[in-house]
CSV table of C-alpha atoms and ligand atoms in Angstrom, one decimal:
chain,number,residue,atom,x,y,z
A,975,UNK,CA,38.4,71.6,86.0
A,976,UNK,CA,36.1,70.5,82.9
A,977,UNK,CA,32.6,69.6,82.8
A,978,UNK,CA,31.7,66.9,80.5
A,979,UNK,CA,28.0,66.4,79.5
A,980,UNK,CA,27.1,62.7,78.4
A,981,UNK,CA,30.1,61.4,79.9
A,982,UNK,CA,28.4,58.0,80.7
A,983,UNK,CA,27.9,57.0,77.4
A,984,UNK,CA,29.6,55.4,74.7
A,985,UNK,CA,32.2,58.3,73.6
A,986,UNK,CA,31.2,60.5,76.8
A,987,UNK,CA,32.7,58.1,79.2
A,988,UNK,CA,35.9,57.2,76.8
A,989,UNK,CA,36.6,60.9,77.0
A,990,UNK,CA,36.5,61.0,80.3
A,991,UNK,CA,38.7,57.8,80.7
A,992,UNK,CA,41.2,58.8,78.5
A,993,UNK,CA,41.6,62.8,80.0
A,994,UNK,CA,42.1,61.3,83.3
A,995,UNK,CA,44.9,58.7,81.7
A,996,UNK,CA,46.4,61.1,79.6
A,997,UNK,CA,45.9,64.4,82.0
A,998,UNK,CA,45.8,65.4,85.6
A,999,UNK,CA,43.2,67.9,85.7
A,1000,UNK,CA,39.8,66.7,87.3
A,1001,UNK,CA,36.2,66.0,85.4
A,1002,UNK,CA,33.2,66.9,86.5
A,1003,UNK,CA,30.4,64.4,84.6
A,1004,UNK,CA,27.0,65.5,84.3
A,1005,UNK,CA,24.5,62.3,82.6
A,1006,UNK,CA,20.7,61.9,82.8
A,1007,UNK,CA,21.8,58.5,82.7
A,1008,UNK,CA,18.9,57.3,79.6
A,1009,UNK,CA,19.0,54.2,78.8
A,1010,UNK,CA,22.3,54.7,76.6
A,1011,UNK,CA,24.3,55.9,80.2
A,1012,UNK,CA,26.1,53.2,82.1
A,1013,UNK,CA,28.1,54.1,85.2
A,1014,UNK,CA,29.7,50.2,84.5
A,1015,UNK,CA,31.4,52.3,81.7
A,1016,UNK,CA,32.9,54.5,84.6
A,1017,UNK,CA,34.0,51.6,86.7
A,1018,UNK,CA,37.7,52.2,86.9
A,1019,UNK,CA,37.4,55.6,87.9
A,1020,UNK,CA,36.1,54.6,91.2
A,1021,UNK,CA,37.9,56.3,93.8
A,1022,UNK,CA,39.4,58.6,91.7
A,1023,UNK,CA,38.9,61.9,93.6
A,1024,UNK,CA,39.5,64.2,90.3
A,1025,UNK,CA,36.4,62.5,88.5
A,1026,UNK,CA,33.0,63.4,90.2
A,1027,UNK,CA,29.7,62.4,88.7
A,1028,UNK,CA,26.7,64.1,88.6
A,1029,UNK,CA,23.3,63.2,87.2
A,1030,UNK,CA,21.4,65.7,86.7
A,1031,UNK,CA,20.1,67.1,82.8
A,1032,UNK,CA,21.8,69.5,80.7
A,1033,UNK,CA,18.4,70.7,80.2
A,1034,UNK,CA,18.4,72.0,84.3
A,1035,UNK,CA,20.0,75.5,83.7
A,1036,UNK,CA,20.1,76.1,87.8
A,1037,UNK,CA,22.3,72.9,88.5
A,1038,UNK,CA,24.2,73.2,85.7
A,1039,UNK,CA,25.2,77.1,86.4
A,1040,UNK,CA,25.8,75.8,90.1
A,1041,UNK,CA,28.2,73.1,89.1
A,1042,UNK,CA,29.9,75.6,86.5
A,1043,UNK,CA,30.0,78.4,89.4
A,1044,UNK,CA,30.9,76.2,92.3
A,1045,UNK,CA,33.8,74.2,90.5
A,1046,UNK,CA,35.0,77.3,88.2
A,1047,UNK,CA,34.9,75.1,85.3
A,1048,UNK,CA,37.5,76.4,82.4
A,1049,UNK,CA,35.9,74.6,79.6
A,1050,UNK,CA,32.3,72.8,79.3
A,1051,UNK,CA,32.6,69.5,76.3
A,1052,UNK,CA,28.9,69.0,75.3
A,1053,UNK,CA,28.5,65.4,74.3
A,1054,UNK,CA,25.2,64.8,76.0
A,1055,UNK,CA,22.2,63.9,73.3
A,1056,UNK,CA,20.0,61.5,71.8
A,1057,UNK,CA,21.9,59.6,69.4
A,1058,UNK,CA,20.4,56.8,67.8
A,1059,UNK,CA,18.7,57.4,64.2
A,1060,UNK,CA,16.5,54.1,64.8
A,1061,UNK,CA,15.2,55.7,67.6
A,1062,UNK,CA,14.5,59.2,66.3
A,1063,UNK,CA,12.2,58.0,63.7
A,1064,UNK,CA,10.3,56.2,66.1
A,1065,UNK,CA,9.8,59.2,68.2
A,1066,UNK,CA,11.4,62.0,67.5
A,1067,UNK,CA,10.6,64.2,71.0
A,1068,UNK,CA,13.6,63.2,73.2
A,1069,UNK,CA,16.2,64.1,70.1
A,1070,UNK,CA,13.9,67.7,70.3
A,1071,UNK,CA,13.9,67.8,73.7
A,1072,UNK,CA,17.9,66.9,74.1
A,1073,UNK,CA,19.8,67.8,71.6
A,1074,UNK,CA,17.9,71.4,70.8
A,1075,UNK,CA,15.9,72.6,74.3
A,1076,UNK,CA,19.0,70.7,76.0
A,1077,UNK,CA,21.7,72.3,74.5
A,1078,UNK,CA,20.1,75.9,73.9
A,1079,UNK,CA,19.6,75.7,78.0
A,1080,UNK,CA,22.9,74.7,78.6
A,1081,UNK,CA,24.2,77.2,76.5
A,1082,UNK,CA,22.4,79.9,78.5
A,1083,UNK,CA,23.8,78.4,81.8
A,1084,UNK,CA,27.2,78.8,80.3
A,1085,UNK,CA,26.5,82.5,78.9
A,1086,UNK,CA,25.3,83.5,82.2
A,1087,UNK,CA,28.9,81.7,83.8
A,1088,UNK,CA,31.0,83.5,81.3
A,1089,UNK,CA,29.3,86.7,81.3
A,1090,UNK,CA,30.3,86.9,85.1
A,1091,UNK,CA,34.0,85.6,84.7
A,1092,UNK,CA,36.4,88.6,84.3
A,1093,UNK,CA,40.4,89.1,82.6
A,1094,UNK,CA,42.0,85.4,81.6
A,1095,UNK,CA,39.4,83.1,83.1
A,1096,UNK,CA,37.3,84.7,80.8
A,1097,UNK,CA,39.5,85.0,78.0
A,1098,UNK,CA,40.8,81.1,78.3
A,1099,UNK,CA,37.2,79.5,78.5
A,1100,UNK,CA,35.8,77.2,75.9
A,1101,UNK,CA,32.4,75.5,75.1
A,1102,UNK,CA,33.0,72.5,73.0
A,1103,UNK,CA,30.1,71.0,70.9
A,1104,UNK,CA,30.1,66.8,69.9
A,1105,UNK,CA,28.2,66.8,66.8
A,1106,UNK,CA,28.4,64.9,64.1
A,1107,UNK,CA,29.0,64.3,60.3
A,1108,UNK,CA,25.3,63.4,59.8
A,1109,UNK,CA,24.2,67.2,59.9
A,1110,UNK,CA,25.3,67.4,56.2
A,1111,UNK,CA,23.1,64.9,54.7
A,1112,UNK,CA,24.0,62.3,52.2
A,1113,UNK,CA,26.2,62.3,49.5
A,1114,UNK,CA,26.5,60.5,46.0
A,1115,UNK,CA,28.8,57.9,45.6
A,1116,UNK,CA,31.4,60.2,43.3
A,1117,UNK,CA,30.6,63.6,45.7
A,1118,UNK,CA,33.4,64.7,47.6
A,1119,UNK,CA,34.1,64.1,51.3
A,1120,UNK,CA,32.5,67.0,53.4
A,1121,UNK,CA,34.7,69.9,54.4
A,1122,UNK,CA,33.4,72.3,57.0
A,1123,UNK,CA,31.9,74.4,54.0
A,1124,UNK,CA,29.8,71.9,53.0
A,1125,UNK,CA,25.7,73.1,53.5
A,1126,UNK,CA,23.4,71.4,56.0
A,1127,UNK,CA,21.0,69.2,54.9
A,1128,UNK,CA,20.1,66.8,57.9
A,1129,UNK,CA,17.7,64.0,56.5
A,1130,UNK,CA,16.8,62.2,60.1
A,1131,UNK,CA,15.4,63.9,63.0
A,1132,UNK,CA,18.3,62.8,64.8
A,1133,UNK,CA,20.7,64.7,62.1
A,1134,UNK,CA,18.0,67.7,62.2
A,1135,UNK,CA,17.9,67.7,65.9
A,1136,UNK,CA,22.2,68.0,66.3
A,1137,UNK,CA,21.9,70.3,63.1
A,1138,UNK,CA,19.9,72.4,65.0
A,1139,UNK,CA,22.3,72.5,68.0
A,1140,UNK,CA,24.9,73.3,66.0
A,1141,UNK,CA,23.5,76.5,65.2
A,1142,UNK,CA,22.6,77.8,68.5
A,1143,UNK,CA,26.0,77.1,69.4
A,1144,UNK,CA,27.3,79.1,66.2
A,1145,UNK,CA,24.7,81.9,67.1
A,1146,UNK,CA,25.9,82.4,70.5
A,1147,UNK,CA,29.3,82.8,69.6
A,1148,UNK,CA,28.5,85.5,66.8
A,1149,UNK,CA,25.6,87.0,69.3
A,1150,UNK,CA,27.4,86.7,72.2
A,1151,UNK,CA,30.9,86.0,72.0
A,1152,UNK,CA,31.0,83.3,73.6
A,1153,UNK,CA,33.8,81.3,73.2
A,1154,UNK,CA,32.6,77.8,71.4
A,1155,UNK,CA,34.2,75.1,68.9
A,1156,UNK,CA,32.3,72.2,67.0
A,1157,UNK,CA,33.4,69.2,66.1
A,1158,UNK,CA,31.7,67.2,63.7
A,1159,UNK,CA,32.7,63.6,63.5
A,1160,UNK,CA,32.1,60.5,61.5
A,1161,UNK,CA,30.7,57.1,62.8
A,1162,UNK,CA,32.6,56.4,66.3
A,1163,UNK,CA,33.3,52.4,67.0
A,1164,UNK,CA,35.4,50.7,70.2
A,1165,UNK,CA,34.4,50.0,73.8
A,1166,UNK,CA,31.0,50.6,75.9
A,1167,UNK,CA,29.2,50.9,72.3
A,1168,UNK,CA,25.8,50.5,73.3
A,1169,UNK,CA,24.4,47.1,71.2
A,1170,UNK,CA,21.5,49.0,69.4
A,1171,UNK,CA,24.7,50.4,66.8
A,1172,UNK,CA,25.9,48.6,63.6
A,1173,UNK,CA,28.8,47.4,65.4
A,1174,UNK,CA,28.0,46.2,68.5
A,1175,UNK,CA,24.9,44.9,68.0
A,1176,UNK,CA,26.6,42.9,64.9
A,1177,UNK,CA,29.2,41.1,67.3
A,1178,UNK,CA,26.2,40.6,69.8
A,1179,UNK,CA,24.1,38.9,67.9
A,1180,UNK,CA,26.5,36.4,66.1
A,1181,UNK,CA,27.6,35.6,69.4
A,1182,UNK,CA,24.2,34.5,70.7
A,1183,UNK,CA,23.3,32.8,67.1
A,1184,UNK,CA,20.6,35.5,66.2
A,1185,UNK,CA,20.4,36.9,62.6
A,1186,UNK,CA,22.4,40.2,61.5
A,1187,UNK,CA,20.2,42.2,60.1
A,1188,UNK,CA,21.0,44.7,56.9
A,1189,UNK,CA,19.0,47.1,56.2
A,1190,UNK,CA,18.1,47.5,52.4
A,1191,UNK,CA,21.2,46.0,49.9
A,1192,UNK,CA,23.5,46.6,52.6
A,1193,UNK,CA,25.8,49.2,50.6
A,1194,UNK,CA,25.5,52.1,52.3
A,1195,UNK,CA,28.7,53.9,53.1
A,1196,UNK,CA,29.9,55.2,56.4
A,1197,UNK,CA,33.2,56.4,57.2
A,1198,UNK,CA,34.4,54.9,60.2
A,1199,UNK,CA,36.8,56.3,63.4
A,1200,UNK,CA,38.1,54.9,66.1
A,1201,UNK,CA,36.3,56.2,69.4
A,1202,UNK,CA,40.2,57.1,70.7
A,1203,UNK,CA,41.1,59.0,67.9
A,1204,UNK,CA,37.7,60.8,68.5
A,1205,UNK,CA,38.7,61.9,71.8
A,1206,UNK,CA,42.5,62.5,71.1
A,1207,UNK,CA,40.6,64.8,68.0
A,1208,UNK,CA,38.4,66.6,71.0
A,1209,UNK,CA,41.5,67.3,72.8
A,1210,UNK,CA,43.5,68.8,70.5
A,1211,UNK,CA,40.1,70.8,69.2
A,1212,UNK,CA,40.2,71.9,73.3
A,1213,UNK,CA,43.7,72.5,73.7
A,1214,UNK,CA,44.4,75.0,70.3
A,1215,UNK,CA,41.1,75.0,68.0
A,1216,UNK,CA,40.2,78.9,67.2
A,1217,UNK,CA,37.3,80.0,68.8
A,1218,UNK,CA,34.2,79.8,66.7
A,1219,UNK,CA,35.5,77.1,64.5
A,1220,UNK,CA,34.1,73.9,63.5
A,1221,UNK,CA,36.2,70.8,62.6
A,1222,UNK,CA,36.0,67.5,61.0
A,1223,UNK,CA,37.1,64.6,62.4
A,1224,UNK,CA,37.1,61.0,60.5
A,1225,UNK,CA,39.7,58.6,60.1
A,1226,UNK,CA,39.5,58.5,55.4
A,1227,UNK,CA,38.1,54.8,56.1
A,1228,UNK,CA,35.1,54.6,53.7
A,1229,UNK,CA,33.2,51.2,53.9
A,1230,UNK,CA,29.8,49.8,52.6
A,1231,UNK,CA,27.9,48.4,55.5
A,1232,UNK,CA,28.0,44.9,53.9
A,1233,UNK,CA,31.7,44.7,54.1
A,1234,UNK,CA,32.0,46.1,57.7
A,1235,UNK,CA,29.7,43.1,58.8
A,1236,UNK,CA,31.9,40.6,56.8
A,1237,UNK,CA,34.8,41.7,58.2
A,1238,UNK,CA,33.4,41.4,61.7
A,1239,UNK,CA,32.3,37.6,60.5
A,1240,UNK,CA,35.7,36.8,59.6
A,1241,UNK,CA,37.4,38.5,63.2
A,1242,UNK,CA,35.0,36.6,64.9
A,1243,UNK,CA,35.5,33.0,62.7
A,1244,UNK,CA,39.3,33.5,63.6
A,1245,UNK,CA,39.0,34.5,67.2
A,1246,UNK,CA,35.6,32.0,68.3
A,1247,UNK,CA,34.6,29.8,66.0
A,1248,UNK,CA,31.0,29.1,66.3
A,1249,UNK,CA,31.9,24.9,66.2
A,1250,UNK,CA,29.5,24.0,63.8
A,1251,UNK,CA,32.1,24.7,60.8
A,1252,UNK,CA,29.9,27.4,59.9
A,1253,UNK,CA,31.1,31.1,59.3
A,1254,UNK,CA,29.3,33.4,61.5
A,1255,UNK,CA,28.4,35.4,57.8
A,1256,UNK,CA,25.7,32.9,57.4
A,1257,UNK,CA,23.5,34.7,60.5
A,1258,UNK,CA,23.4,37.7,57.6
A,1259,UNK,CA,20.0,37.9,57.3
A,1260,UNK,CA,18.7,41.1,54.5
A,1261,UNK,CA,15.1,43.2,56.0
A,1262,UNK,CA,13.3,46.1,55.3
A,1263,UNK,CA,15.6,49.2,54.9
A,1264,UNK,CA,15.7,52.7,57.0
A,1265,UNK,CA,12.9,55.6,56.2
A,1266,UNK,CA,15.0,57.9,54.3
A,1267,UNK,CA,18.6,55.9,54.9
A,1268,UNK,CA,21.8,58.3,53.7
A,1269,UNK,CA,23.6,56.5,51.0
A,1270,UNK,CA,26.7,58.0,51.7
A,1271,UNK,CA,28.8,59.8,54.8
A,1272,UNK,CA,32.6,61.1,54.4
A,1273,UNK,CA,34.5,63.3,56.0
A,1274,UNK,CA,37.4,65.4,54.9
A,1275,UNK,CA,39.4,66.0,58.0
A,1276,UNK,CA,42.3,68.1,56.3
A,1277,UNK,CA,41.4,70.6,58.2
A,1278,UNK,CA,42.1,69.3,61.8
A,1279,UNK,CA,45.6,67.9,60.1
A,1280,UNK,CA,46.9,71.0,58.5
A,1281,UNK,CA,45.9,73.5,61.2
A,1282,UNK,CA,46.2,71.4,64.5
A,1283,UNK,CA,48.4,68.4,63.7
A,1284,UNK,CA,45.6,65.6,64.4
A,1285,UNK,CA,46.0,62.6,62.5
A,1286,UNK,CA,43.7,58.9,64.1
A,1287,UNK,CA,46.3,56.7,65.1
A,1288,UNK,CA,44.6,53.5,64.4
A,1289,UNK,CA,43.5,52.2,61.2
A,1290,UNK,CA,40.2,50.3,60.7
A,1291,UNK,CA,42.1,46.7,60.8
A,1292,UNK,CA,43.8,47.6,64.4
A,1293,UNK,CA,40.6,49.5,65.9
A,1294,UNK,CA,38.2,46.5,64.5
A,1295,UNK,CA,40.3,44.0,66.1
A,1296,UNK,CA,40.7,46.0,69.1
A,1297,UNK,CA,37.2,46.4,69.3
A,1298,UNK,CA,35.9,42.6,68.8
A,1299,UNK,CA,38.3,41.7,71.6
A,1300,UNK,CA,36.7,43.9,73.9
A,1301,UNK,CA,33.5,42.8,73.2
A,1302,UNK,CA,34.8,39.2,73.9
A,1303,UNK,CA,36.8,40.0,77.0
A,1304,UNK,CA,33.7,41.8,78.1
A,1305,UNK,CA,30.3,39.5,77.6
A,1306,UNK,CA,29.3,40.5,81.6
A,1307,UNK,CA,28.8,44.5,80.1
A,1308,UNK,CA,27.2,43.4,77.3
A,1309,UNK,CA,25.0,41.1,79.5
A,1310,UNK,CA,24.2,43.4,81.9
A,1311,UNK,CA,22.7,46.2,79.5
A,1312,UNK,CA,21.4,44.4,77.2
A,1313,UNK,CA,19.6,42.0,79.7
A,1314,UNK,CA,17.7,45.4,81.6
A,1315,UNK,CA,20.1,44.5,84.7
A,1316,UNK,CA,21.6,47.8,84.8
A,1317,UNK,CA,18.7,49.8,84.3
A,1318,UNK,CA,17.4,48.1,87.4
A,1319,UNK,CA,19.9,49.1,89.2
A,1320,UNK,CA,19.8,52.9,88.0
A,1321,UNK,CA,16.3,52.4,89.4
A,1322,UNK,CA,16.8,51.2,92.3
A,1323,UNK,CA,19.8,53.4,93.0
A,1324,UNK,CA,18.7,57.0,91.9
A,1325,UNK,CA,14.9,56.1,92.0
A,1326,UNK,CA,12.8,55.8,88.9
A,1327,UNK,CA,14.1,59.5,86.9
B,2317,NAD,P1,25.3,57.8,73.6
B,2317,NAD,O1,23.8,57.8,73.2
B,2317,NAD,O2,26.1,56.6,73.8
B,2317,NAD,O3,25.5,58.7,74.9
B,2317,NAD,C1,24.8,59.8,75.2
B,2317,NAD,C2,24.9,60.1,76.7
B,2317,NAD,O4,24.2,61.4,76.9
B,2317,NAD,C3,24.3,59.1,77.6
B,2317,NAD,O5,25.1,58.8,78.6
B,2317,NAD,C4,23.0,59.7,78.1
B,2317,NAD,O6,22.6,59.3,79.4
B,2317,NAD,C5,23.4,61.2,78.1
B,2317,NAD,N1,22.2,62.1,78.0
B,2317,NAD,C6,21.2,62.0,77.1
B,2317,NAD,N2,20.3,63.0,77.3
B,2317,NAD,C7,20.8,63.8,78.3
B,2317,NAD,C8,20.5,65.0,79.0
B,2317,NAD,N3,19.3,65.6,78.6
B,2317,NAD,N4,21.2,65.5,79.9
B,2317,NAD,C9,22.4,64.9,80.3
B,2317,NAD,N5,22.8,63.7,79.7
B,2317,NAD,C10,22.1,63.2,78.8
B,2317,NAD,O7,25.9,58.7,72.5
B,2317,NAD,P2,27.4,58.7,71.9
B,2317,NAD,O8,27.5,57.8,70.7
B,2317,NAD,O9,28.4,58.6,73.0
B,2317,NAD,O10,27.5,60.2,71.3
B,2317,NAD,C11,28.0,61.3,72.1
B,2317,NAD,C12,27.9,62.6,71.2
B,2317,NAD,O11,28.7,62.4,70.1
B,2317,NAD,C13,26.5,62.9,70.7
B,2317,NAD,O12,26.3,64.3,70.8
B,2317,NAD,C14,26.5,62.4,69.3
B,2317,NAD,O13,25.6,63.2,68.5
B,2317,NAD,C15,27.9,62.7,68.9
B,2317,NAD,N6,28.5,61.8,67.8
B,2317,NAD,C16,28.3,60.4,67.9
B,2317,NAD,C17,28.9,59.6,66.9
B,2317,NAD,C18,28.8,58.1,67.0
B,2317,NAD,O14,29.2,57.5,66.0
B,2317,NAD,N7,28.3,57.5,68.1
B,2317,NAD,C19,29.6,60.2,65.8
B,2317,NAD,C20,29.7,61.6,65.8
B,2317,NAD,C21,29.1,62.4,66.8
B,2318,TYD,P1,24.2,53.0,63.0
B,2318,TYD,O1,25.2,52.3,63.8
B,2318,TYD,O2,22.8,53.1,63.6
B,2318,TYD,O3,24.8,54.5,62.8
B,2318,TYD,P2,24.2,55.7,61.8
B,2318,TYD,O4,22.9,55.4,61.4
B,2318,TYD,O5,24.3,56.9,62.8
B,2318,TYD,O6,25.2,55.8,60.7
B,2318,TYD,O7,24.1,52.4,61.6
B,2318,TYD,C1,25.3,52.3,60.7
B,2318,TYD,C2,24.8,51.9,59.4
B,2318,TYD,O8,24.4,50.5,59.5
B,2318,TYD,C3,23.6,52.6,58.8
B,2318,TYD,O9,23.8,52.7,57.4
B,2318,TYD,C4,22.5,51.7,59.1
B,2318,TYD,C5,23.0,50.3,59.1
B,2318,TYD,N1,22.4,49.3,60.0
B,2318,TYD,C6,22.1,48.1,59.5
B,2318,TYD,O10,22.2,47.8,58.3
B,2318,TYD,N2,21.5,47.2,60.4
B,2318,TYD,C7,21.4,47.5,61.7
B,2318,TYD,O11,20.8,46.6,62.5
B,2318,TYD,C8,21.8,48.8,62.2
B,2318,TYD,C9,21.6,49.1,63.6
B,2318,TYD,C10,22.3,49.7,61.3
C-alpha cells in the first residue's frame, strides 16, 4: 500500500485516480483538506475499498507514523503543500508552515517508520517528493532549459518554501539514508484545477463574461504539462528512479502567457460561442503585474527520457482541448468551489478544522 499526501487536490487526487485505474494496489490519502482540497475530486472512488481517505496534516508526526505503521506502507508520495504564488505573497506563513515544518515532520515520521523496518521492506521503500520547476528561479529568454544541475534560486516564497523542502528531503537521504526521489515538474494543467490558476480561472471567467486578467505585458513564459503525464512521470520516478535522485519532468511546450489565453479564447469561440459575435479574447483585460514575476520557466526532461523511458503522451493542442472540455462538461465542480458550497460542506462535515 501507498500513502499519498495532498491527494485531494488538483494533481494529488489525479494521482490517486489514475494509480487505482492503472494499478491494483490500494491508496491511503492523507489531506488537511485547505481550501484547494475537494473530496468532489475523489467522487468516483466512492466505494472503492483499496482507496481510504484520511484528513489529518502531514504536519501531525503521531498520525502520520500510525497510518504508515498500521498499513505498512511501501512508499509515501508527498504532494501535500501550499501552492499558489498569489497567495504566498500575500501571506507567506502557511507555505512556511506546509511545505517546510510540514514536510521536515513528515520526513521524521517516515525516518522513524523506516528506521524500524528490517531486510527487503526496508530495502524496497521510497519517499517521493512533488516539487516543482519553480525552485530554480527564472531564466532569460536565450538561457537554457533547467537540468537537474541547474542552482536554486527561488524568487517567491512559494518557490523558497518547496526549495526549502527539497533540501530536507536531499539531507535526509545523505544523513540518514533514507531512501527518497524528487521530482521537479513544470506548470501542471487538466481536471480539478482549482480556478485561482492561469488556466482554470481563464476558462471560468470567460464563461461568466468577467475580464481575464494579465498580469504585466502578458509574455511571460511557462512550460506547460499535462497533469497525466505528471503522474504517469511520478510513477515511473516510483517504480525505477535511483534513490536520491531528482528528476525533471515537463512536456518541451514553452508558451508566453498571452498566447496560452488566446488559445483558450479561440477553444472556447469554437466549442461555446458567447452569441454576441464577439470572441471571448475581447474579456482580455491587462493589470498590475506580480511582485517579482519569473520571466521565464523550462525544463529539460532528458533526463527522465534517457534513464527511465518517460516521454508526456499528450501535446499542448490534445491536453488543452481535453482540458476546456472538462471544464465545460463540468460547470457543477466549478460551481460548487468557487461559489464556497464545498467549503460548507467540509464544515459542516469534519467541523470547522
Ligand atoms: P493544490 O494546492 O491543488 O493541492 C494541495 C493539496 O494539499 C490540497 O488538497 C490541500 O488540502 C493539501 N494540503 C495542504 N496543506 C496540507 C497539510 N499541511 N497536510 C496535508 N494536506 C495538505 O496543489 P497541486 O497543484 O495539486 O500541487 C501538488 C504538489 O505538486 C505541490 O507540492 C506543488 O508544489 C507541486 N507542483 C505543482 C505544480 C502545478 O502546476 N500545480 C507543478 C509542479 C509541482
Ligand atoms: P499560475 O497559474 O499562478 O502559475 P505559476 O505562477 O505557478 O506559474 O500563473 C501562470 C502564469 O500566468 C504566471 O506567469 C502568472 C500568470 N497569471 C496571469 O497573468 N493572470 C492571472 O490571473 C494568473 C492567476 C496568473
Amino acid at each position: 500500500m501507498i500513502l499519498v499526501t495532498g491527494g485531494a487536490g488538483f494533481i494529488g487526487s489525479n494521482f490517486v485516480i489514475d494509480w487505482l485505474a492503472t494499478g491494483s494496489e490500494p491508496v491511503i490519502n492523507l489531506d488537511k483538506l485547505t481550501y484547494a482540497g475537494n473530496l468532489e475530486n475523489l467522487k468516483g472512488l466512492e466505494g472503492d475499498s483499496r482507496h481510504r481517505f484520511v484528513r489529518g496534516d502531514i504536519a501531525d508526526y503521531d498520525l502520520v507514523l500510525r497510518l504508515l505503521r498500521e498499513n505498512q506502507v511501501r512508499a509515501v508520495v508527498n504532494f501535500a503543500a501550499e501552492s499558489h504564488v498569489d497567495r504566498s505573497i500575500h501571506g507567506p506563513e502557511d507555505f512556511i508552515q506546509t511545505n517546510i515544518v510540514g514536510t521536515f515532520r513528515l520526513l521524521e515520521a517516515v525516518r522513524a517508520y523506516w528506521g524500524a523496518l528490517e531486510g527487503d521492506a526496508k530495502a524496497a521503500f521510497r519517499f517521493l517528493h512533488v516539487s516543482t520547476d519553480e525552485v530554480y528561479g527564472s531564466l532569460d529568454k536565450a538561457d537554457p532549459a533547467f537540468t537537474e544541475q541547474h542552482r536554486y534560486e527561488p524568487n517567491s516564497p512559494y518557490s523558497a518554501s518547496k526549495a526549502a523542502s527539497d533540501h530536507l528531503v536531499r539531507a535526509y537521504h545523505h544523513t540518514y539514508g533514507l531512501p527518497v526521489l524528487t521530482t521537479n515538474c513544470s506548470n501542471n494543467y487538466g481536471p480539478y484545477h482549482f480556478p485561482e490558476k492561469l488556466i482554470p480561472l481563464v476558462i471560468h471567467n470567460a464563461l461568466a463574461g468577467k475580464p481575464l486578467p494579465i498580469y504585466g505585458d502578458g509574455q511571460q513564459i511557462r512550460d506547460w504539462l499535462y497533469v497525466q503525464d505528471h503522474c504517469s512521470a511520478i510513477r515511473r520516478v516510483l517504480e525505477a528512479g535511483r534513490v536520491g535522485e531528482t528528476y525533471n519532468v515537463g512536456g518541451w511546450n514553452e508558451m508566453p502567457n498571452l498566447e496560452v489565453v488566446h488559445t483558450l479564447c479561440a477553444i472556447l469561440d469554437e466549442l461555446r460561442p458567447r452569441g454576441d459575435e464577439l470572441p471571448y479574447a475581447a474579456q482580455i483585460t491587462f493589470v498590475a503585474d506580480r511582485p517579482g514575476h519569473d520571466r521565464r520557466y523550462a525544463i529539460d526532461a532528458g533526463k527522465l527520457e534517457r534513464e527511465l523511458g518517460w516521454k508526456p503522451a499528450e501535446t499542448f493542442e490534445s491536453g488543452i482541448r481535453k482540458t476546456v472540455r472538462w471544464y465545460l462538461d463540468n460547470s457543477q465542480w466549478v460551481a460548487n468551489v468557487t461559489s464556497g458550497a464545498y467549503r460548507e460542506w467540509v464544515d459542516r462535515q469534519y467541523g470547522v478544522a
